[in-house]
């Protein structure tokens, strides 16, 4: 391959257009190298953000061929191989307002982050002599969540944010809440969790895009699962998400599988199910997906399933 074509979505505050640039292929170069070369040698009007060039400052997130990448950490070779093309289409991160070209507006996100009180709410004052010491085990709990560099890639890829009208929190905000919830020095975990719950914690659709794209490999969906469990421990069980989780738990324990007939009733209650789901259920019956006359039967290996439940339940008590 001799050249790579860069099609970049431009925006000047009023107009949007796509501008094309060409660079000769060079082995081992990054996305950021290409953007910098275009700006330095071809078009100084191109806007993008970057600073550290070492995957630390988090400022160089950008979308290429529909997916978000950290520009300084991602090689062009990887993109060319992944997309099997020498034409790369650049856009600003998704689920953000755009300021200019590839520059997005972080201010609304930072305002939103304040909801989860992203700071330590300590039980006591740290002293000059002792500070806020933690054991290795205590530090291990916050270790991966503190790796977040606020690059925004998880938010750009988030399937729920893409369809939500603003209520759902960006995965990195959920991560920030989690980071203080599990911090041994924090004395008010509820003050971080409750805003996450009130901002549609249960709406995560488990698309896993945040996890698979996070350049720091932060296990965001594990954190979401942990926070959900904590809200249930706080007694927050009368919401759609918690009821749905309980329905899964009890169905699988009883039959080793889900009962699609009763799942909506257990999740939404009889009235809502009748009001909202009857046409859908009718279509499922007609297409043979569910059979209201067939009572659920336990799967063959149900004894094994129950053993797993027993073991997990005993372990969670200890
Ligand atoms: S959680 Fe990962 S993807 Fe999201 S902002 Fe932090 S480092 Fe970036
Ligand atoms: S798994 Fe949940 S939080 Fe992560 S990107 Fe998908 S919807 Fe968003
Ligand atoms: S330039 Fe700092 S993370 Fe890429």
XYZ file of C-alpha atoms and ligand atoms in Angstrom:
338
model
C 0.000 0.000 0.000
C 1.450 3.363 -0.986
C -1.004 5.834 0.542
C -3.586 6.025 3.290
C -6.658 8.168 2.712
C -8.000 10.100 5.680
C -11.563 11.326 5.385
C -12.128 13.679 8.290
C -15.473 15.092 9.369
C -14.947 18.830 9.744
C -17.112 21.284 11.666
C -16.528 25.021 11.966
C -19.302 25.801 14.449
C -21.886 26.137 11.666
C -21.096 23.902 8.727
C -20.188 20.228 8.560
C -18.283 18.675 5.674
C -15.896 15.829 4.967
C -12.355 16.678 3.925
C -9.964 14.236 2.378
C -6.201 14.050 2.968
C -3.604 11.558 1.763
C -0.390 10.466 3.458
C 2.198 7.982 2.290
C 2.049 4.762 4.333
C 4.746 4.439 6.999
C 5.057 1.349 9.146
C 4.499 1.576 12.918
C 2.884 5.022 13.061
C -0.052 6.002 15.275
C -3.332 7.755 14.543
C -1.990 10.791 16.384
C 1.115 10.846 14.196
C -1.139 11.053 11.131
C -3.343 13.816 12.530
C -0.287 15.821 13.592
C 1.369 15.358 10.188
C -1.780 16.509 8.396
C -2.007 19.582 10.629
C 1.728 20.426 10.402
C 2.246 19.760 6.717
C -1.072 19.950 4.883
C -3.820 21.806 6.743
C -3.172 23.911 9.868
C -6.909 24.574 10.255
C -7.606 20.986 11.348
C -8.597 20.821 15.039
C -8.058 17.900 17.415
C -6.855 17.532 20.995
C -3.792 15.765 22.383
C -1.107 16.410 24.954
C 0.951 13.620 26.542
C 1.267 11.245 23.553
C 1.669 8.406 26.090
C -1.894 7.288 26.937
C -1.892 9.292 30.152
C -3.767 12.571 29.640
C -6.805 11.022 27.935
C -7.260 13.938 25.528
C -6.840 12.238 22.135
C -9.949 10.027 21.833
C -11.326 9.962 18.295
C -13.627 7.791 16.201
C -12.273 5.935 13.198
C -14.558 3.949 10.914
C -17.297 4.079 13.543
C -15.289 3.073 16.625
C -13.503 5.090 19.275
C -9.736 4.811 19.787
C -7.043 6.550 21.762
C -5.110 8.223 18.951
C -1.681 8.129 20.579
C -1.950 4.466 21.559
C -3.474 3.000 18.405
C -1.309 2.146 15.440
C -2.470 2.778 11.902
C -1.327 -0.750 11.078
C -3.886 -2.097 13.540
C -6.665 -0.052 11.921
C -5.660 -1.040 8.403
C -5.690 -4.684 9.431
C -8.944 -4.449 11.447
C -10.908 -2.630 8.760
C -9.079 -4.145 5.813
C -9.066 -0.867 3.913
C -6.693 2.016 3.253
C -9.532 4.543 3.642
C -10.099 5.724 7.214
C -13.072 7.875 8.196
C -12.473 10.131 11.206
C -15.184 11.618 13.422
C -15.285 13.207 16.878
C -16.230 10.948 19.803
C -19.897 9.945 19.826
C -22.392 10.970 22.535
C -20.621 14.328 22.942
C -21.379 17.803 21.661
C -18.805 18.878 19.097
C -16.874 22.117 19.438
C -14.778 22.049 16.239
C -13.725 19.192 13.899
C -12.547 16.370 16.232
C -12.772 18.451 19.416
C -15.633 17.602 21.783
C -17.172 19.466 24.701
C -16.296 17.929 28.076
C -17.977 20.561 30.230
C -21.463 18.973 30.361
C -19.901 15.600 31.225
C -17.871 17.102 34.065
C -20.994 18.844 35.383
C -22.850 15.530 35.231
C -20.019 13.786 37.077
C -20.575 16.042 40.115
C -23.820 14.136 40.730
C -21.911 11.119 42.099
C -19.730 13.267 44.393
C -16.446 12.182 42.791
C -14.391 12.955 45.841
C -13.537 11.197 49.095
C -16.074 11.577 51.901
C -13.760 10.535 54.729
C -14.710 9.166 58.117
C -11.997 11.181 59.804
C -9.377 13.791 59.092
C -6.122 12.422 57.651
C -3.144 13.422 59.764
C 0.257 14.634 58.634
C 1.893 11.639 60.312
C -0.445 8.904 59.116
C -2.153 10.380 56.063
C -4.874 8.035 54.856
C -2.966 4.783 54.870
C -4.423 1.731 53.153
C -3.365 -1.895 53.241
C -2.331 -3.572 49.987
C -5.666 -5.401 49.923
C -7.592 -2.159 50.424
C -5.649 -0.479 47.641
C -6.216 -3.445 45.326
C -9.950 -2.680 45.440
C -9.524 0.782 43.934
C -6.478 0.026 41.820
C -8.031 -0.560 38.397
C -10.746 2.085 38.720
C -8.129 4.740 39.471
C -6.438 3.925 36.146
C -9.161 5.832 34.292
C -7.648 8.647 32.212
C -11.020 10.214 31.305
C -10.517 9.671 27.603
C -14.275 9.327 27.033
C -13.966 6.314 24.769
C -16.361 4.251 26.901
C -18.969 7.021 26.661
C -18.524 7.237 22.911
C -19.120 3.502 22.500
C -21.924 3.153 25.056
C -25.031 1.544 23.568
C -27.313 2.876 26.306
C -26.061 6.470 26.008
C -26.715 6.327 22.280
C -30.439 5.718 22.824
C -30.937 7.476 26.145
C -32.225 11.033 26.416
C -29.600 12.073 28.956
C -30.581 10.176 32.107
C -27.948 7.451 31.930
C -24.500 8.154 33.313
C -21.374 7.811 31.201
C -19.481 4.603 32.094
C -16.511 6.651 33.304
C -18.843 8.468 35.721
C -20.113 5.137 37.027
C -16.470 4.108 37.383
C -15.777 7.238 39.394
C -18.677 6.472 41.754
C -17.486 2.872 42.133
C -13.958 4.052 42.883
C -15.172 5.881 46.017
C -17.761 3.263 47.008
C -15.042 0.623 47.403
C -12.452 2.977 48.907
C -11.750 1.915 52.510
C -11.256 5.568 53.474
C -14.692 6.667 52.292
C -17.380 6.838 54.915
C -20.479 7.513 52.810
C -20.726 4.996 49.935
C -24.484 5.595 49.657
C -23.856 9.187 48.654
C -21.965 7.946 45.592
C -24.257 4.996 44.802
C -27.659 6.612 45.122
C -27.157 9.092 42.258
C -26.010 6.207 40.046
C -29.152 4.256 40.920
C -31.345 7.306 40.340
C -29.680 7.797 36.939
C -30.812 4.501 35.469
C -28.131 2.138 36.766
C -30.230 -0.827 35.656
C -30.484 0.440 32.077
C -27.007 -0.808 31.063
C -27.688 -3.107 28.106
C -24.540 -5.216 28.620
C -23.240 -4.482 25.140
C -19.697 -4.647 26.641
C -18.439 -1.955 24.270
C -17.090 0.106 27.176
C -15.048 -2.823 28.454
C -13.710 -3.965 25.117
C -12.658 -0.447 24.067
C -11.317 0.982 27.324
C -7.581 1.585 26.747
C -6.956 0.902 30.443
C -8.966 -2.334 30.476
C -11.151 -1.226 33.359
C -13.812 -3.875 34.085
C -16.704 -1.415 33.892
C -19.497 -3.970 33.665
C -18.188 -5.798 36.761
C -18.358 -2.460 38.542
C -21.934 -1.971 37.368
C -22.850 -5.446 38.621
C -21.222 -4.659 41.977
C -23.104 -1.368 42.345
C -26.399 -3.056 41.465
C -25.782 -5.654 44.162
C -24.975 -2.929 46.668
C -28.216 -1.064 45.897
C -30.131 -4.278 46.539
C -28.343 -4.641 49.875
C -29.483 -1.085 50.624
C -33.053 -2.352 50.222
C -33.586 -0.872 46.732
C -35.381 -3.926 45.382
C -38.685 -2.458 44.209
C -37.557 -1.316 40.814
C -37.758 -2.940 37.405
C -34.071 -3.867 37.264
C -33.928 -5.530 40.672
C -37.166 -7.423 40.048
C -35.814 -8.633 36.711
C -32.604 -9.846 38.377
C -34.605 -11.700 41.055
C -36.810 -13.281 38.394
C -33.711 -14.617 36.596
C -32.272 -15.843 39.871
C -35.394 -17.744 40.946
C -36.288 -19.150 37.506
C -32.828 -20.583 36.916
C -32.701 -21.964 40.439
C -36.074 -23.665 40.008
C -35.905 -24.881 36.406
C -32.337 -24.309 35.241
C -33.761 -21.960 32.613
C -35.990 -18.922 32.211
C -39.741 -19.055 31.997
C -40.491 -16.469 29.313
C -44.185 -16.544 30.159
C -43.792 -15.336 33.731
C -40.616 -13.249 33.383
C -42.431 -10.056 32.235
C -45.027 -10.395 34.994
C -42.358 -10.827 37.653
C -40.432 -7.874 36.236
C -43.171 -5.365 35.443
C -46.182 -6.641 37.405
C -49.437 -7.967 35.979
C -51.033 -4.613 35.084
C -48.096 -3.271 33.070
C -47.578 -6.621 31.389
C -51.195 -6.784 30.286
C -51.152 -3.169 29.149
C -47.838 -3.202 27.303
C -46.863 -6.706 26.358
C -49.968 -8.523 25.166
C -49.486 -7.710 21.434
C -45.833 -8.746 21.701
C -46.723 -11.972 23.548
C -49.359 -12.716 20.912
C -46.758 -12.396 18.142
C -44.376 -14.674 20.094
C -47.117 -17.317 20.432
C -48.053 -17.097 16.743
C -44.392 -17.507 15.735
C -44.066 -20.486 18.091
C -41.482 -18.783 20.300
C -43.506 -19.397 23.463
C -46.289 -21.809 24.329
C -48.619 -20.674 27.140
C -50.003 -24.195 27.496
C -46.656 -25.798 28.151
C -45.657 -25.715 31.815
C -41.949 -25.188 32.388
C -39.961 -28.317 33.068
C -36.657 -28.426 34.906
C -33.649 -29.023 32.657
C -31.796 -32.330 32.775
C -28.863 -31.096 34.843
C -30.990 -29.216 37.393
C -29.314 -30.951 40.340
C -25.963 -29.565 39.211
C -27.472 -26.095 38.790
C -28.863 -26.188 42.331
C -25.513 -27.340 43.681
C -23.884 -24.288 42.112
C -26.534 -22.073 43.716
C -25.982 -23.737 47.085
C -22.236 -23.239 46.891
C -22.506 -19.598 45.843
C -25.093 -18.847 48.535
C -22.919 -20.459 51.229
C -19.836 -18.588 50.036
C -21.647 -15.257 50.012
C -22.687 -15.799 53.665
C -19.100 -16.371 54.812
S -13.154 4.091 31.845
Fe -11.609 3.610 30.267
S -12.554 4.269 28.343
Fe -13.707 5.208 29.983
S -12.809 7.213 30.232
Fe -11.769 5.853 31.698
S -9.994 5.093 30.627
Fe -11.317 5.980 29.082
S -22.063 -2.397 28.815
Fe -23.487 -0.869 29.671
S -22.204 0.852 30.324
Fe -20.968 -0.455 28.960
S -21.190 0.458 26.943
Fe -22.783 -1.141 27.098
S -24.603 -0.080 27.896
Fe -22.857 1.292 28.225
S -2.252 12.377 23.911
Fe -2.524 11.933 26.041
S -3.669 10.119 26.036
Fe -3.234 10.436 23.944
